[in-house]
Amino acid sequence: MPPDPFLRSVEATFHRHGVAAVLDPDGLARPVKLLPTRPDGALEFGQLQVQDATGVFEILAVAFAGFDRGTVIQIGGERRKVQHHKVTDPRRYKVRLDTIPTT
């Protein structure tokens, strides 16, 4: 168990509330937990409405270590590609992944 109580809290949150996924299903196939932070949405431009296929998830930084842009994540039967990632957590325990569906 990590000595840092904040890290233990973050790990417990992912363990209890995270969605099961597979990171790099065609290679390493590492099982991970993701926290969805923003689903796909709709953008409106006057009368025009466009579906935004972006999905944003958080993952433990240690689970994403060694991976980068272009990594594929399989969530249930859906495959998504990481188009951008950044660390917004001041303690650097989580990484935010901006993903799009793979074709």
GROMACS .gro file of C-alpha atoms in nm:
model
  103
    1MET     CA    1   0.000   0.000   0.000
    2PRO     CA    2   0.148   0.341  -0.094
    3PRO     CA    3   0.251   0.560   0.200
    4ASP     CA    4   0.089   0.873   0.052
    5PRO     CA    5  -0.275   0.898   0.174
    6PHE     CA    6  -0.371   1.110  -0.129
    7LEU     CA    7  -0.243   0.846  -0.370
    8ARG     CA    8  -0.428   0.574  -0.176
    9SER     CA    9  -0.746   0.779  -0.205
   10VAL     CA   10  -0.704   0.825  -0.582
   11GLU     CA   11  -0.631   0.455  -0.631
   12ALA     CA   12  -0.936   0.360  -0.422
   13THR     CA   13  -1.154   0.589  -0.632
   14PHE     CA   14  -1.037   0.424  -0.955
   15HIS     CA   15  -1.080   0.077  -0.803
   16ARG     CA   16  -1.436   0.141  -0.681
   17HIS     CA   17  -1.577   0.370  -0.950
   18GLY     CA   18  -1.359   0.310  -1.255
   19VAL     CA   19  -1.479   0.154  -1.578
   20ALA     CA   20  -1.289  -0.158  -1.685
   21ALA     CA   21  -1.087  -0.112  -2.005
   22VAL     CA   22  -0.790  -0.260  -2.189
   23LEU     CA   23  -0.496  -0.040  -2.281
   24ASP     CA   24  -0.322  -0.141  -2.607
   25PRO     CA   25  -0.551  -0.441  -2.678
   26ASP     CA   26  -0.347  -0.546  -2.985
   27GLY     CA   27  -0.014  -0.547  -2.800
   28LEU     CA   28   0.050  -0.544  -2.428
   29ALA     CA   29  -0.325  -0.571  -2.345
   30ARG     CA   30  -0.297  -0.413  -2.000
   31PRO     CA   31  -0.624  -0.410  -1.800
   32VAL     CA   32  -0.690  -0.065  -1.651
   33LYS     CA   33  -0.967   0.137  -1.487
   34LEU     CA   34  -1.086   0.465  -1.639
   35LEU     CA   35  -1.298   0.744  -1.496
   36PRO     CA   36  -1.516   0.904  -1.765
   37THR     CA   37  -1.506   1.282  -1.727
   38ARG     CA   38  -1.693   1.401  -2.033
   39PRO     CA   39  -1.903   1.205  -2.283
   40ASP     CA   40  -1.951   1.275  -2.650
   41GLY     CA   41  -2.144   1.595  -2.702
   42ALA     CA   42  -2.324   1.801  -2.962
   43LEU     CA   43  -2.197   2.133  -3.092
   44GLU     CA   44  -2.444   2.383  -3.227
   45PHE     CA   45  -2.373   2.643  -3.495
   46GLY     CA   46  -2.701   2.824  -3.549
   47GLN     CA   47  -2.932   2.572  -3.718
   48LEU     CA   48  -2.651   2.318  -3.767
   49GLN     CA   49  -2.583   2.059  -3.497
   50VAL     CA   50  -2.263   1.852  -3.513
   51GLN     CA   51  -2.191   1.544  -3.302
   52ASP     CA   52  -1.857   1.571  -3.125
   53ALA     CA   53  -1.710   1.221  -3.091
   54THR     CA   54  -1.455   1.318  -2.828
   55GLY     CA   55  -1.461   1.123  -2.502
   56VAL     CA   56  -1.246   1.233  -2.209
   57PHE     CA   57  -1.127   0.985  -1.948
   58GLU     CA   58  -0.888   0.989  -1.655
   59ILE     CA   59  -0.640   0.708  -1.592
   60LEU     CA   60  -0.381   0.654  -1.321
   61ALA     CA   61  -0.049   0.801  -1.435
   62VAL     CA   62   0.136   0.483  -1.346
   63ALA     CA   63  -0.100   0.281  -1.571
   64PHE     CA   64  -0.041   0.514  -1.869
   65ALA     CA   65   0.337   0.538  -1.822
   66GLY     CA   66   0.518   0.445  -2.144
   67PHE     CA   67   0.213   0.509  -2.364
   68ASP     CA   68   0.150   0.815  -2.578
   69ARG     CA   69  -0.071   0.968  -2.842
   70GLY     CA   70  -0.224   0.710  -3.077
   71THR     CA   71  -0.261   0.443  -2.810
   72VAL     CA   72  -0.580   0.238  -2.848
   73ILE     CA   73  -0.809   0.175  -2.552
   74GLN     CA   74  -1.087  -0.083  -2.562
   75ILE     CA   75  -1.385  -0.007  -2.337
   76GLY     CA   76  -1.635  -0.289  -2.358
   77GLY     CA   77  -1.677  -0.346  -2.731
   78GLU     CA   78  -1.573   0.008  -2.826
   79ARG     CA   79  -1.222   0.097  -2.938
   80ARG     CA   80  -1.098   0.454  -2.887
   81LYS     CA   81  -0.770   0.619  -2.983
   82VAL     CA   82  -0.589   0.870  -2.760
   83GLN     CA   83  -0.554   1.191  -2.959
   84HIS     CA   84  -0.415   1.398  -2.671
   85HIS     CA   85  -0.316   1.347  -2.310
   86LYS     CA   86  -0.216   1.584  -2.033
   87VAL     CA   87  -0.158   1.588  -1.661
   88THR     CA   88  -0.394   1.828  -1.484
   89ASP     CA   89  -0.353   1.674  -1.137
   90PRO     CA   90  -0.116   1.886  -0.923
   91ARG     CA   91   0.023   1.569  -0.759
   92ARG     CA   92   0.061   1.402  -1.101
   93TYR     CA   93  -0.132   1.087  -1.004
   94LYS     CA   94  -0.379   1.101  -1.295
   95VAL     CA   95  -0.358   1.163  -1.669
   96ARG     CA   96  -0.650   1.304  -1.868
   97LEU     CA   97  -0.701   1.130  -2.204
   98ASP     CA   98  -0.886   1.295  -2.491
   99THR     CA   99  -1.003   1.011  -2.715
  100ILE     CA  100  -1.190   0.955  -3.038
  101PRO     CA  101  -1.351   0.638  -3.179
  102THR     CA  102  -1.123   0.432  -3.402
  103THR     CA  103  -1.244   0.347  -3.750
   0.00000   0.00000   0.00000
